[in-house]
Amino acid sequence: MKIIICLPKGRNLKESLFFLLKKNLKLNKNKNRKLYINTNKKNIYVLIIKNNDFKIYKKNNFLDFIFLGSDMILNYYLNFFYNYKYLKINTFFISIISNSSYINNLKSLKFYTKYKKILKNYLNFKNIKHKIYNMQGSVENSCILKSSNLILDISESGSTIKENKIIEIKKISVFNNYLIYNINILYIKIFTYLEIIYVKNKHK
């Protein structure tokens, strides 16, 4: 029976690995760049994936556990009947950020972000007319280089904002991290394992 834990790359990877280490689960050295990384526990493997790839793994039931920020859950409208546990690691904010404290055109605001659905819901709730453009990667650069006046992005310590002299206008939500697990898949794996051990072996 193989148990797979998915860890998305990005801001939470180090904290997630440290969380597993505190639970006495340690990754072995990955010399051959294997897809699955062995751990010090037999039959437990860690799979490190790109942030957006978790949708494919979830859809095809390739994972048992995944560490996921609530920003990803909300932005992708994940409505699946998984169990979850709140993790006290790396609380962060999602904020509206600007390169100017004064916005010329308040009638129709233009935003760049990779969190389109979250921003759209917020602006519609506030009845603010807007245009939202999708942008991946370092969203702050568009604000720093003044190719856009407004962005929505993750804000943790606020050091990037201060160092680049851009302005955090509004924190619109606080996000946390969750350990999400598919209890149905785990049950199937356990029952299959028990069947192999106690049923099939019995008739040999």
PDB file of C-alpha atoms in Angstrom:
ATOM      1  CA  MET A   1       0.000   0.000   0.000  1.00  0.00           C
ATOM      2  CA  LYS A   2       1.552   3.278  -1.158  1.00  0.00           C
ATOM      3  CA  ILE A   3       0.625   6.576   0.542  1.00  0.00           C
ATOM      4  CA  ILE A   4       1.371   9.721  -1.486  1.00  0.00           C
ATOM      5  CA  ILE A   5       1.739  13.180   0.064  1.00  0.00           C
ATOM      6  CA  CYS A   6       1.710  16.085  -2.409  1.00  0.00           C
ATOM      7  CA  LEU A   7       3.613  19.276  -1.645  1.00  0.00           C
ATOM      8  CA  PRO A   8       3.191  22.200  -4.081  1.00  0.00           C
ATOM      9  CA  LYS A   9       6.276  24.278  -4.821  1.00  0.00           C
ATOM     10  CA  GLY A  10       6.359  27.865  -3.640  1.00  0.00           C
ATOM     11  CA  ARG A  11       6.156  29.860  -0.453  1.00  0.00           C
ATOM     12  CA  ASN A  12       4.848  27.026   1.731  1.00  0.00           C
ATOM     13  CA  LEU A  13       7.219  24.235   0.711  1.00  0.00           C
ATOM     14  CA  LYS A  14       9.814  24.774   3.455  1.00  0.00           C
ATOM     15  CA  GLU A  15       7.134  25.122   6.128  1.00  0.00           C
ATOM     16  CA  SER A  16       5.374  21.974   4.889  1.00  0.00           C
ATOM     17  CA  LEU A  17       8.608  19.964   4.986  1.00  0.00           C
ATOM     18  CA  PHE A  18       9.336  21.266   8.485  1.00  0.00           C
ATOM     19  CA  PHE A  19       5.809  20.274   9.562  1.00  0.00           C
ATOM     20  CA  LEU A  20       6.394  16.715   8.283  1.00  0.00           C
ATOM     21  CA  LEU A  21       9.764  16.613  10.034  1.00  0.00           C
ATOM     22  CA  LYS A  22       8.091  17.493  13.347  1.00  0.00           C
ATOM     23  CA  LYS A  23       5.790  14.508  12.706  1.00  0.00           C
ATOM     24  CA  ASN A  24       8.903  12.305  12.318  1.00  0.00           C
ATOM     25  CA  LEU A  25       8.545  12.038   8.547  1.00  0.00           C
ATOM     26  CA  LYS A  26      11.812  12.830   6.797  1.00  0.00           C
ATOM     27  CA  LEU A  27      12.580  12.870   3.068  1.00  0.00           C
ATOM     28  CA  ASN A  28      15.477  10.743   1.862  1.00  0.00           C
ATOM     29  CA  LYS A  29      18.061  12.313  -0.421  1.00  0.00           C
ATOM     30  CA  ASN A  30      16.774  12.435  -3.994  1.00  0.00           C
ATOM     31  CA  LYS A  31      19.939  11.763  -6.019  1.00  0.00           C
ATOM     32  CA  ASN A  32      18.226  10.567  -9.212  1.00  0.00           C
ATOM     33  CA  ARG A  33      15.552  13.270  -9.381  1.00  0.00           C
ATOM     34  CA  LYS A  34      12.806  10.654  -9.082  1.00  0.00           C
ATOM     35  CA  LEU A  35       9.191  11.723  -9.350  1.00  0.00           C
ATOM     36  CA  TYR A  36       8.374  10.210  -5.969  1.00  0.00           C
ATOM     37  CA  ILE A  37      10.738  10.886  -3.088  1.00  0.00           C
ATOM     38  CA  ASN A  38      11.173   8.123  -0.519  1.00  0.00           C
ATOM     39  CA  THR A  39      10.813   8.907   3.161  1.00  0.00           C
ATOM     40  CA  ASN A  40      12.052   7.270   6.342  1.00  0.00           C
ATOM     41  CA  LYS A  41       8.632   5.568   6.617  1.00  0.00           C
ATOM     42  CA  LYS A  42       7.999   2.490   4.514  1.00  0.00           C
ATOM     43  CA  ASN A  43       5.465   2.972   1.665  1.00  0.00           C
ATOM     44  CA  ILE A  44       5.067   6.720   2.322  1.00  0.00           C
ATOM     45  CA  TYR A  45       6.219   8.911  -0.570  1.00  0.00           C
ATOM     46  CA  VAL A  46       6.342  12.655  -1.142  1.00  0.00           C
ATOM     47  CA  LEU A  47       5.554  14.173  -4.520  1.00  0.00           C
ATOM     48  CA  ILE A  48       6.594  17.801  -5.093  1.00  0.00           C
ATOM     49  CA  ILE A  49       4.465  19.381  -7.831  1.00  0.00           C
ATOM     50  CA  LYS A  50       3.893  22.721  -9.509  1.00  0.00           C
ATOM     51  CA  ASN A  51       1.179  24.789  -7.843  1.00  0.00           C
ATOM     52  CA  ASN A  52      -1.373  24.493 -10.640  1.00  0.00           C
ATOM     53  CA  ASP A  53      -0.790  20.782 -11.254  1.00  0.00           C
ATOM     54  CA  PHE A  54      -2.670  19.766  -8.118  1.00  0.00           C
ATOM     55  CA  LYS A  55      -5.951  20.010 -10.089  1.00  0.00           C
ATOM     56  CA  ILE A  56      -4.858  17.166 -12.379  1.00  0.00           C
ATOM     57  CA  TYR A  57      -3.727  14.989  -9.480  1.00  0.00           C
ATOM     58  CA  LYS A  58      -6.936  15.669  -7.566  1.00  0.00           C
ATOM     59  CA  LYS A  59      -9.163  14.961 -10.550  1.00  0.00           C
ATOM     60  CA  ASN A  60      -7.504  11.610 -11.239  1.00  0.00           C
ATOM     61  CA  ASN A  61      -7.234  10.586  -7.574  1.00  0.00           C
ATOM     62  CA  PHE A  62      -3.435  10.400  -7.712  1.00  0.00           C
ATOM     63  CA  LEU A  63      -2.955  11.790  -4.231  1.00  0.00           C
ATOM     64  CA  ASP A  64      -3.850  10.832  -0.681  1.00  0.00           C
ATOM     65  CA  PHE A  65      -2.757  13.992   1.103  1.00  0.00           C
ATOM     66  CA  ILE A  66      -1.938  17.481  -0.145  1.00  0.00           C
ATOM     67  CA  PHE A  67      -0.815  20.670   1.577  1.00  0.00           C
ATOM     68  CA  LEU A  68      -2.793  23.543   0.079  1.00  0.00           C
ATOM     69  CA  GLY A  69      -3.285  27.232   0.822  1.00  0.00           C
ATOM     70  CA  SER A  70      -6.839  28.544   1.037  1.00  0.00           C
ATOM     71  CA  ASP A  71      -5.952  31.029  -1.740  1.00  0.00           C
ATOM     72  CA  MET A  72      -5.750  28.105  -4.186  1.00  0.00           C
ATOM     73  CA  ILE A  73      -8.982  26.580  -2.880  1.00  0.00           C
ATOM     74  CA  LEU A  74     -10.939  29.813  -3.345  1.00  0.00           C
ATOM     75  CA  ASN A  75      -9.366  30.854  -6.644  1.00  0.00           C
ATOM     76  CA  TYR A  76     -10.130  27.527  -8.292  1.00  0.00           C
ATOM     77  CA  TYR A  77     -13.574  27.074  -6.702  1.00  0.00           C
ATOM     78  CA  LEU A  78     -12.580  23.695  -5.339  1.00  0.00           C
ATOM     79  CA  ASN A  79     -15.785  22.058  -4.240  1.00  0.00           C
ATOM     80  CA  PHE A  80     -14.794  18.533  -3.371  1.00  0.00           C
ATOM     81  CA  PHE A  81     -15.820  16.403  -0.438  1.00  0.00           C
ATOM     82  CA  TYR A  82     -12.420  15.886   1.065  1.00  0.00           C
ATOM     83  CA  ASN A  83     -11.592  15.984   4.734  1.00  0.00           C
ATOM     84  CA  TYR A  84      -9.203  18.672   5.847  1.00  0.00           C
ATOM     85  CA  LYS A  85      -7.189  19.815   8.821  1.00  0.00           C
ATOM     86  CA  TYR A  86      -6.187  23.409   9.515  1.00  0.00           C
ATOM     87  CA  LEU A  87      -2.418  23.818   9.819  1.00  0.00           C
ATOM     88  CA  LYS A  88      -0.830  26.539  11.905  1.00  0.00           C
ATOM     89  CA  ILE A  89       1.907  27.284   9.385  1.00  0.00           C
ATOM     90  CA  ASN A  90       2.600  30.420   7.393  1.00  0.00           C
ATOM     91  CA  THR A  91      -0.533  32.560   7.693  1.00  0.00           C
ATOM     92  CA  PHE A  92      -0.578  35.154   4.899  1.00  0.00           C
ATOM     93  CA  PHE A  93      -2.689  37.943   3.419  1.00  0.00           C
ATOM     94  CA  ILE A  94      -3.950  38.724  -0.052  1.00  0.00           C
ATOM     95  CA  SER A  95      -3.848  42.455  -0.692  1.00  0.00           C
ATOM     96  CA  ILE A  96      -4.639  45.137  -3.241  1.00  0.00           C
ATOM     97  CA  ILE A  97      -1.342  46.894  -3.992  1.00  0.00           C
ATOM     98  CA  SER A  98      -0.626  50.053  -5.969  1.00  0.00           C
ATOM     99  CA  ASN A  99       2.348  52.139  -7.083  1.00  0.00           C
ATOM    100  CA  SER A 100       0.425  55.296  -6.247  1.00  0.00           C
ATOM    101  CA  SER A 101      -1.731  56.390  -3.340  1.00  0.00           C
ATOM    102  CA  TYR A 102      -3.900  58.316  -5.802  1.00  0.00           C
ATOM    103  CA  ILE A 103      -5.775  56.500  -8.568  1.00  0.00           C
ATOM    104  CA  ASN A 104      -6.869  58.786 -11.405  1.00  0.00           C
ATOM    105  CA  ASN A 105      -9.748  56.789 -12.815  1.00  0.00           C
ATOM    106  CA  LEU A 106     -11.990  55.424 -10.074  1.00  0.00           C
ATOM    107  CA  LYS A 107     -14.839  54.594 -12.475  1.00  0.00           C
ATOM    108  CA  SER A 108     -13.086  51.610 -14.005  1.00  0.00           C
ATOM    109  CA  LEU A 109     -10.107  50.132 -12.218  1.00  0.00           C
ATOM    110  CA  LYS A 110      -7.623  47.884 -14.018  1.00  0.00           C
ATOM    111  CA  PHE A 111      -5.984  45.063 -12.089  1.00  0.00           C
ATOM    112  CA  TYR A 112      -3.301  42.494 -12.813  1.00  0.00           C
ATOM    113  CA  THR A 113      -3.360  39.285 -10.786  1.00  0.00           C
ATOM    114  CA  LYS A 114      -3.278  35.505 -10.891  1.00  0.00           C
ATOM    115  CA  TYR A 115      -6.177  35.397  -8.410  1.00  0.00           C
ATOM    116  CA  LYS A 116      -8.883  36.502 -10.829  1.00  0.00           C
ATOM    117  CA  LYS A 117     -11.834  34.757  -9.207  1.00  0.00           C
ATOM    118  CA  ILE A 118     -11.042  35.989  -5.707  1.00  0.00           C
ATOM    119  CA  LEU A 119     -10.618  39.571  -6.920  1.00  0.00           C
ATOM    120  CA  LYS A 120     -13.715  39.450  -9.122  1.00  0.00           C
ATOM    121  CA  ASN A 121     -15.898  38.277  -6.231  1.00  0.00           C
ATOM    122  CA  TYR A 122     -14.521  40.985  -3.947  1.00  0.00           C
ATOM    123  CA  LEU A 123     -14.980  43.842  -6.453  1.00  0.00           C
ATOM    124  CA  ASN A 124     -18.471  42.685  -7.419  1.00  0.00           C
ATOM    125  CA  PHE A 125     -19.423  42.566  -3.746  1.00  0.00           C
ATOM    126  CA  LYS A 126     -18.130  46.142  -3.353  1.00  0.00           C
ATOM    127  CA  ASN A 127     -19.942  47.146  -6.574  1.00  0.00           C
ATOM    128  CA  ILE A 128     -16.721  48.455  -8.121  1.00  0.00           C
ATOM    129  CA  LYS A 129     -16.403  48.526 -11.907  1.00  0.00           C
ATOM    130  CA  HIS A 130     -13.233  46.824 -12.975  1.00  0.00           C
ATOM    131  CA  LYS A 131     -11.136  45.082 -15.585  1.00  0.00           C
ATOM    132  CA  ILE A 132      -8.986  42.160 -14.517  1.00  0.00           C
ATOM    133  CA  TYR A 133      -6.026  40.853 -16.496  1.00  0.00           C
ATOM    134  CA  ASN A 134      -4.440  37.515 -15.779  1.00  0.00           C
ATOM    135  CA  MET A 135      -0.751  37.587 -14.932  1.00  0.00           C
ATOM    136  CA  GLN A 136       1.446  34.753 -13.678  1.00  0.00           C
ATOM    137  CA  GLY A 137       4.877  34.986 -12.109  1.00  0.00           C
ATOM    138  CA  SER A 138       6.087  38.043 -10.228  1.00  0.00           C
ATOM    139  CA  VAL A 139       2.990  40.243 -10.288  1.00  0.00           C
ATOM    140  CA  GLU A 140       4.708  42.913  -8.192  1.00  0.00           C
ATOM    141  CA  ASN A 141       7.035  43.733 -11.093  1.00  0.00           C
ATOM    142  CA  SER A 142       4.164  45.121 -13.171  1.00  0.00           C
ATOM    143  CA  CYS A 143       3.415  47.519 -10.331  1.00  0.00           C
ATOM    144  CA  ILE A 144       7.060  48.391  -9.670  1.00  0.00           C
ATOM    145  CA  LEU A 145       7.735  49.027 -13.381  1.00  0.00           C
ATOM    146  CA  LYS A 146       4.468  50.987 -13.602  1.00  0.00           C
ATOM    147  CA  SER A 147       2.991  48.885 -16.388  1.00  0.00           C
ATOM    148  CA  SER A 148      -0.063  48.642 -14.128  1.00  0.00           C
ATOM    149  CA  ASN A 149      -1.309  50.741 -11.228  1.00  0.00           C
ATOM    150  CA  LEU A 150      -3.151  48.038  -9.320  1.00  0.00           C
ATOM    151  CA  ILE A 151      -2.434  44.405  -8.527  1.00  0.00           C
ATOM    152  CA  LEU A 152      -3.797  41.760  -6.191  1.00  0.00           C
ATOM    153  CA  ASP A 153      -1.152  39.521  -4.700  1.00  0.00           C
ATOM    154  CA  ILE A 154       0.036  37.639  -1.646  1.00  0.00           C
ATOM    155  CA  SER A 155       1.525  39.720   1.145  1.00  0.00           C
ATOM    156  CA  GLU A 156       3.368  38.054   4.015  1.00  0.00           C
ATOM    157  CA  SER A 157       5.917  40.173   5.860  1.00  0.00           C
ATOM    158  CA  GLY A 158       5.356  43.267   3.704  1.00  0.00           C
ATOM    159  CA  SER A 159       9.115  43.665   3.158  1.00  0.00           C
ATOM    160  CA  THR A 160       8.822  43.523  -0.669  1.00  0.00           C
ATOM    161  CA  ILE A 161       6.227  46.293  -0.581  1.00  0.00           C
ATOM    162  CA  LYS A 162       8.373  48.543   1.619  1.00  0.00           C
ATOM    163  CA  GLU A 163      11.628  47.921  -0.250  1.00  0.00           C
ATOM    164  CA  ASN A 164      10.092  48.756  -3.637  1.00  0.00           C
ATOM    165  CA  LYS A 165       8.116  51.761  -2.366  1.00  0.00           C
ATOM    166  CA  ILE A 166       4.741  50.443  -3.474  1.00  0.00           C
ATOM    167  CA  ILE A 167       1.631  50.796  -1.354  1.00  0.00           C
ATOM    168  CA  GLU A 168      -0.597  48.181   0.229  1.00  0.00           C
ATOM    169  CA  ILE A 169      -4.055  49.716  -0.167  1.00  0.00           C
ATOM    170  CA  LYS A 170      -6.245  46.996   1.309  1.00  0.00           C
ATOM    171  CA  LYS A 171      -5.888  43.548   2.854  1.00  0.00           C
ATOM    172  CA  ILE A 172      -8.969  41.771   1.535  1.00  0.00           C
ATOM    173  CA  SER A 173      -8.508  38.385   3.182  1.00  0.00           C
ATOM    174  CA  VAL A 174      -6.389  36.314   5.540  1.00  0.00           C
ATOM    175  CA  PHE A 175      -5.397  32.894   4.230  1.00  0.00           C
ATOM    176  CA  ASN A 176      -4.194  29.764   5.969  1.00  0.00           C
ATOM    177  CA  ASN A 177      -2.860  26.380   4.978  1.00  0.00           C
ATOM    178  CA  TYR A 178      -4.698  23.084   5.084  1.00  0.00           C
ATOM    179  CA  LEU A 179      -3.846  19.424   4.934  1.00  0.00           C
ATOM    180  CA  ILE A 180      -6.458  17.941   2.618  1.00  0.00           C
ATOM    181  CA  TYR A 181      -7.001  14.213   2.381  1.00  0.00           C
ATOM    182  CA  ASN A 182      -9.252  11.937   0.371  1.00  0.00           C
ATOM    183  CA  ILE A 183     -10.760   9.591   2.935  1.00  0.00           C
ATOM    184  CA  ASN A 184     -12.480   7.454   0.275  1.00  0.00           C
ATOM    185  CA  ILE A 185      -9.241   6.699  -1.560  1.00  0.00           C
ATOM    186  CA  LEU A 186      -7.534   5.888   1.743  1.00  0.00           C
ATOM    187  CA  TYR A 187     -10.318   3.453   2.654  1.00  0.00           C
ATOM    188  CA  ILE A 188     -10.007   1.741  -0.736  1.00  0.00           C
ATOM    189  CA  LYS A 189      -6.247   1.392  -0.304  1.00  0.00           C
ATOM    190  CA  ILE A 190      -6.622   0.003   3.212  1.00  0.00           C
ATOM    191  CA  PHE A 191      -9.299  -2.510   2.208  1.00  0.00           C
ATOM    192  CA  THR A 192      -7.284  -3.591  -0.850  1.00  0.00           C
ATOM    193  CA  TYR A 193      -4.242  -4.070   1.348  1.00  0.00           C
ATOM    194  CA  LEU A 194      -6.220  -6.104   3.895  1.00  0.00           C
ATOM    195  CA  GLU A 195      -7.723  -8.200   1.114  1.00  0.00           C
ATOM    196  CA  ILE A 196      -4.270  -9.035  -0.241  1.00  0.00           C
ATOM    197  CA  ILE A 197      -2.914  -9.903   3.207  1.00  0.00           C
ATOM    198  CA  TYR A 198      -5.828 -11.769   4.769  1.00  0.00           C
ATOM    199  CA  VAL A 199      -8.023 -13.030   1.927  1.00  0.00           C
ATOM    200  CA  LYS A 200      -5.863 -13.884  -1.084  1.00  0.00           C
ATOM    201  CA  ASN A 201      -3.018 -15.245   1.038  1.00  0.00           C
ATOM    202  CA  LYS A 202      -5.464 -17.447   2.923  1.00  0.00           C
ATOM    203  CA  HIS A 203      -6.347 -19.401  -0.227  1.00  0.00           C
ATOM    204  CA  LYS A 204      -2.785 -20.022  -1.347  1.00  0.00           C
TER     205      LYS A 204
END
